[in-house]
PDB file of C-alpha atoms in Angstrom:
ATOM      1  CA  MET A   1      31.869  43.842  -0.835  1.00 48.00           C
ATOM      2  CA  SER A   2      28.069  44.266  -2.121  1.00 60.00           C
ATOM      3  CA  LYS A   3      27.362  47.658  -2.933  1.00 71.00           C
ATOM      4  CA  GLU A   4      24.114  49.980  -2.310  1.00 86.00           C
ATOM      5  CA  PHE A   5      22.869  50.512  -6.182  1.00 90.00           C
ATOM      6  CA  THR A   6      18.844  52.023  -6.464  1.00 94.00           C
ATOM      7  CA  LEU A   7      17.314  51.393 -10.807  1.00 96.00           C
ATOM      8  CA  ARG A   8      15.754  54.230 -12.654  1.00 96.00           C
ATOM      9  CA  PRO A   9      14.835  55.573 -16.525  1.00 95.00           C
ATOM     10  CA  MET A  10      17.435  57.162 -18.125  1.00 94.00           C
ATOM     11  CA  THR A  11      17.416  60.487 -18.926  1.00 91.00           C
ATOM     12  CA  ALA A  12      19.021  62.435 -22.097  1.00 89.00           C
ATOM     13  CA  GLU A  13      21.384  64.572 -18.513  1.00 92.00           C
ATOM     14  CA  ASP A  14      22.042  60.650 -17.974  1.00 93.00           C
ATOM     15  CA  CYS A  15      23.491  60.723 -21.829  1.00 91.00           C
ATOM     16  CA  GLU A  16      27.802  61.677 -20.893  1.00 92.00           C
ATOM     17  CA  ARG A  17      27.971  58.802 -18.106  1.00 94.00           C
ATOM     18  CA  VAL A  18      26.292  56.318 -20.149  1.00 94.00           C
ATOM     19  CA  VAL A  19      28.987  57.323 -23.103  1.00 93.00           C
ATOM     20  CA  TYR A  20      31.179  57.326 -20.474  1.00 94.00           C
ATOM     21  CA  ILE A  21      30.292  53.903 -18.756  1.00 95.00           C
ATOM     22  CA  ASP A  22      29.738  52.395 -22.673  1.00 92.00           C
ATOM     23  CA  GLU A  23      33.665  52.795 -23.748  1.00 91.00           C
ATOM     24  CA  GLN A  24      34.119  51.183 -20.404  1.00 92.00           C
ATOM     25  CA  CYS A  25      33.206  47.915 -21.327  1.00 89.00           C
ATOM     26  CA  ILE A  26      31.783  47.418 -24.673  1.00 82.00           C
ATOM     27  CA  GLN A  27      34.900  47.890 -27.681  1.00 76.00           C
ATOM     28  CA  ASN A  28      32.808  49.522 -30.608  1.00 78.00           C
ATOM     29  CA  PRO A  29      30.715  52.323 -28.742  1.00 81.00           C
ATOM     30  CA  TRP A  30      28.278  54.140 -29.554  1.00 84.00           C
ATOM     31  CA  SER A  31      29.447  58.158 -29.752  1.00 84.00           C
ATOM     32  CA  LYS A  32      26.844  60.652 -27.570  1.00 86.00           C
ATOM     33  CA  GLN A  33      24.487  61.032 -30.489  1.00 86.00           C
ATOM     34  CA  ASP A  34      23.835  58.144 -30.123  1.00 86.00           C
ATOM     35  CA  PHE A  35      22.340  57.301 -27.008  1.00 86.00           C
ATOM     36  CA  GLU A  36      20.695  60.949 -27.103  1.00 86.00           C
ATOM     37  CA  ASP A  37      18.907  60.244 -30.336  1.00 85.00           C
ATOM     38  CA  LEU A  38      17.609  57.014 -28.615  1.00 83.00           C
ATOM     39  CA  PHE A  39      14.134  60.246 -26.990  1.00 79.00           C
ATOM     40  CA  ARG A  40      13.519  60.591 -30.027  1.00 81.00           C
ATOM     41  CA  TYR A  41      12.147  57.086 -30.687  1.00 81.00           C
ATOM     42  CA  MET A  42       9.787  55.709 -28.063  1.00 83.00           C
ATOM     43  CA  ASP A  43      10.475  52.177 -29.327  1.00 91.00           C
ATOM     44  CA  ASN A  44      13.417  52.600 -26.562  1.00 92.00           C
ATOM     45  CA  HIS A  45      14.081  51.855 -23.289  1.00 94.00           C
ATOM     46  CA  TYR A  46      16.471  51.863 -21.126  1.00 94.00           C
ATOM     47  CA  LEU A  47      17.592  52.489 -17.836  1.00 96.00           C
ATOM     48  CA  VAL A  48      20.643  53.377 -15.145  1.00 97.00           C
ATOM     49  CA  ALA A  49      22.208  51.738 -11.820  1.00 97.00           C
ATOM     50  CA  GLU A  50      23.350  54.594  -9.438  1.00 96.00           C
ATOM     51  CA  CYS A  51      26.020  53.601  -6.686  1.00 90.00           C
ATOM     52  CA  GLU A  52      27.563  56.364  -4.208  1.00 83.00           C
ATOM     53  CA  GLY A  53      26.088  58.783  -6.164  1.00 85.00           C
ATOM     54  CA  LYS A  54      26.794  58.132  -9.396  1.00 90.00           C
ATOM     55  CA  LEU A  55      25.694  56.132 -13.065  1.00 95.00           C
ATOM     56  CA  VAL A  56      27.509  52.666 -12.229  1.00 96.00           C
ATOM     57  CA  GLY A  57      25.614  50.902 -15.428  1.00 96.00           C
ATOM     58  CA  PHE A  58      22.767  50.975 -17.751  1.00 96.00           C
ATOM     59  CA  VAL A  59      20.546  48.749 -19.559  1.00 97.00           C
ATOM     60  CA  GLY A  60      18.970  49.082 -22.627  1.00 94.00           C
ATOM     61  CA  LEU A  61      16.170  47.306 -25.730  1.00 95.00           C
ATOM     62  CA  ILE A  62      14.647  48.050 -28.257  1.00 94.00           C
ATOM     63  CA  GLN A  63      10.861  47.479 -29.010  1.00 94.00           C
ATOM     64  CA  PHE A  64       9.133  45.477 -32.085  1.00 93.00           C
ATOM     65  CA  ILE A  65       5.492  45.172 -30.847  1.00 91.00           C
ATOM     66  CA  ASP A  66       5.634  42.162 -28.834  1.00 93.00           C
ATOM     67  CA  SER A  67       9.740  41.345 -29.391  1.00 95.00           C
ATOM     68  CA  ALA A  68      12.525  43.286 -28.124  1.00 96.00           C
ATOM     69  CA  ASP A  69      16.253  42.981 -28.898  1.00 96.00           C
ATOM     70  CA  ILE A  70      18.843  44.508 -25.413  1.00 96.00           C
ATOM     71  CA  THR A  71      20.890  46.982 -27.840  1.00 92.00           C
ATOM     72  CA  HIS A  72      23.238  47.442 -24.602  1.00 90.00           C
ATOM     73  CA  ILE A  73      24.755  46.558 -20.820  1.00 94.00           C
ATOM     74  CA  ALA A  74      27.012  47.482 -19.248  1.00 95.00           C
ATOM     75  CA  VAL A  75      27.945  47.992 -16.029  1.00 95.00           C
ATOM     76  CA  LEU A  76      31.619  49.784 -14.420  1.00 95.00           C
ATOM     77  CA  PRO A  77      34.535  47.409 -14.326  1.00 92.00           C
ATOM     78  CA  GLU A  78      34.834  48.207 -10.298  1.00 92.00           C
ATOM     79  CA  TYR A  79      31.403  47.936  -9.914  1.00 92.00           C
ATOM     80  CA  GLN A  80      30.775  44.331 -11.975  1.00 89.00           C
ATOM     81  CA  LYS A  81      30.856  41.485  -9.936  1.00 85.00           C
ATOM     82  CA  ASN A  82      28.102  42.944  -7.626  1.00 86.00           C
ATOM     83  CA  ARG A  83      24.230  41.530  -9.156  1.00 91.00           C
ATOM     84  CA  ILE A  84      23.506  44.971 -10.734  1.00 94.00           C
ATOM     85  CA  GLY A  85      24.199  43.608 -14.318  1.00 94.00           C
ATOM     86  CA  ASN A  86      21.531  41.010 -12.171  1.00 94.00           C
ATOM     87  CA  ALA A  87      19.628  43.113 -11.282  1.00 96.00           C
ATOM     88  CA  LEU A  88      18.740  46.093 -14.303  1.00 97.00           C
ATOM     89  CA  MET A  89      18.562  42.943 -16.296  1.00 96.00           C
ATOM     90  CA  GLN A  90      15.859  42.025 -13.796  1.00 96.00           C
ATOM     91  CA  GLY A  91      14.157  45.940 -14.473  1.00 96.00           C
ATOM     92  CA  ILE A  92      13.875  45.847 -17.979  1.00 97.00           C
ATOM     93  CA  LEU A  93      11.913  42.678 -17.907  1.00 96.00           C
ATOM     94  CA  VAL A  94      10.027  43.805 -15.348  1.00 95.00           C
ATOM     95  CA  VAL A  95       9.597  46.744 -18.154  1.00 95.00           C
ATOM     96  CA  ALA A  96       9.602  44.083 -21.264  1.00 95.00           C
ATOM     97  CA  ARG A  97       6.266  42.997 -19.230  1.00 94.00           C
ATOM     98  CA  LYS A  98       4.477  46.185 -19.074  1.00 94.00           C
ATOM     99  CA  LEU A  99       5.417  46.725 -22.386  1.00 93.00           C
ATOM    100  CA  GLY A 100       3.474  43.082 -23.413  1.00 94.00           C
ATOM    101  CA  ILE A 101       6.778  42.553 -24.274  1.00 95.00           C
ATOM    102  CA  LYS A 102       6.721  39.033 -25.053  1.00 96.00           C
ATOM    103  CA  THR A 103       9.728  37.562 -26.119  1.00 97.00           C
ATOM    104  CA  ILE A 104      13.548  39.399 -25.804  1.00 97.00           C
ATOM    105  CA  HIS A 105      16.816  38.438 -28.132  1.00 97.00           C
ATOM    106  CA  LEU A 106      20.468  39.707 -26.944  1.00 97.00           C
ATOM    107  CA  GLU A 107      24.028  38.958 -28.042  1.00 95.00           C
ATOM    108  CA  VAL A 108      26.903  38.096 -26.628  1.00 94.00           C
ATOM    109  CA  ARG A 109      30.339  37.436 -26.915  1.00 92.00           C
ATOM    110  CA  ASN A 110      30.693  34.048 -27.276  1.00 92.00           C
ATOM    111  CA  SER A 111      34.036  34.251 -24.242  1.00 92.00           C
ATOM    112  CA  ASN A 112      31.659  36.009 -21.998  1.00 90.00           C
ATOM    113  CA  LEU A 113      31.369  33.410 -19.622  1.00 91.00           C
ATOM    114  CA  TYR A 114      29.865  35.050 -16.502  1.00 90.00           C
ATOM    115  CA  ALA A 115      27.692  37.497 -19.245  1.00 92.00           C
ATOM    116  CA  LYS A 116      25.934  34.205 -20.327  1.00 95.00           C
ATOM    117  CA  HIS A 117      25.979  32.271 -16.958  1.00 94.00           C
ATOM    118  CA  MET A 118      24.124  35.639 -15.651  1.00 94.00           C
ATOM    119  CA  TYR A 119      21.471  35.408 -18.502  1.00 96.00           C
ATOM    120  CA  GLU A 120      20.910  32.133 -18.597  1.00 96.00           C
ATOM    121  CA  SER A 121      20.267  32.361 -15.087  1.00 95.00           C
ATOM    122  CA  LEU A 122      16.897  34.833 -15.798  1.00 95.00           C
ATOM    123  CA  GLY A 123      15.923  32.183 -18.239  1.00 95.00           C
ATOM    124  CA  PHE A 124      17.409  33.280 -21.824  1.00 97.00           C
ATOM    125  CA  GLU A 125      18.135  30.739 -23.887  1.00 97.00           C
ATOM    126  CA  THR A 126      20.869  29.680 -26.293  1.00 96.00           C
ATOM    127  CA  ILE A 127      19.005  29.720 -29.685  1.00 97.00           C
ATOM    128  CA  ASN A 128      21.303  30.318 -32.548  1.00 95.00           C
ATOM    129  CA  ILE A 129      25.351  31.567 -33.570  1.00 95.00           C
ATOM    130  CA  ARG A 130      26.396  34.463 -35.253  1.00 94.00           C
ATOM    131  CA  LYS A 131      29.947  33.418 -36.986  1.00 94.00           C
ATOM    132  CA  ASN A 132      32.120  36.278 -36.736  1.00 91.00           C
ATOM    133  CA  TYR A 133      29.753  38.493 -35.876  1.00 89.00           C
ATOM    134  CA  TYR A 134      31.948  40.624 -33.061  1.00 87.00           C
ATOM    135  CA  THR A 135      35.557  42.835 -34.256  1.00 84.00           C
ATOM    136  CA  ASN A 136      38.151  43.976 -32.224  1.00 79.00           C
ATOM    137  CA  PRO A 137      38.533  40.511 -31.295  1.00 84.00           C
ATOM    138  CA  CYS A 138      36.905  38.585 -34.427  1.00 89.00           C
ATOM    139  CA  GLU A 139      34.535  36.566 -32.878  1.00 91.00           C
ATOM    140  CA  ASP A 140      31.169  34.825 -32.008  1.00 93.00           C
ATOM    141  CA  ALA A 141      27.932  35.885 -31.477  1.00 93.00           C
ATOM    142  CA  ILE A 142      26.229  33.836 -29.316  1.00 96.00           C
ATOM    143  CA  VAL A 143      21.975  34.221 -29.878  1.00 97.00           C
ATOM    144  CA  MET A 144      19.884  34.159 -27.153  1.00 97.00           C
ATOM    145  CA  MET A 145      15.653  34.673 -26.220  1.00 97.00           C
ATOM    146  CA  LYS A 146      14.003  35.029 -23.390  1.00 97.00           C
ATOM    147  CA  ASN A 147       9.902  33.619 -23.920  1.00 95.00           C
ATOM    148  CA  ILE A 148       8.191  36.186 -20.709  1.00 90.00           C
ATOM    149  CA  THR A 149       5.253  35.199 -20.878  1.00 77.00           C
ATOM    150  CA  GLU A 150       5.297  31.499 -19.493  1.00 58.00           C
ATOM    151  CA  GLU A 151       6.027  33.408 -16.249  1.00 56.00           C
TER     152      GLU A 151
END
């Protein structure tokens, strides 16, 4: 069953819920302080997804002049497979274009086939493998890149 959701920029008030989502989805989650610190720097850009009146996902990037890295993307397990992750990625790509970013990089666990497929469907291509990049469990990272100036 598809769920209705909206996207908006993350605010400092969202940090507690974003930490909860991060803890539910990511093996090495960030602390609340880590997320609060994002608002001290102008080169961090985060979006959140709201569904049924609560935050259910988020995505973020850090900008380096005309390139960027996706730092996080997470959607609560019970809301996955509703295209929320895809919408978050498309939303952050819009933000990136407005910022004049030309290329975006990200890492994804080699075993995360669903995420890799989503990134490929958005035009990301594999450019490298980082051996034993992840822990809990130890796993390679697939480094992907998207050139957004060609769109």
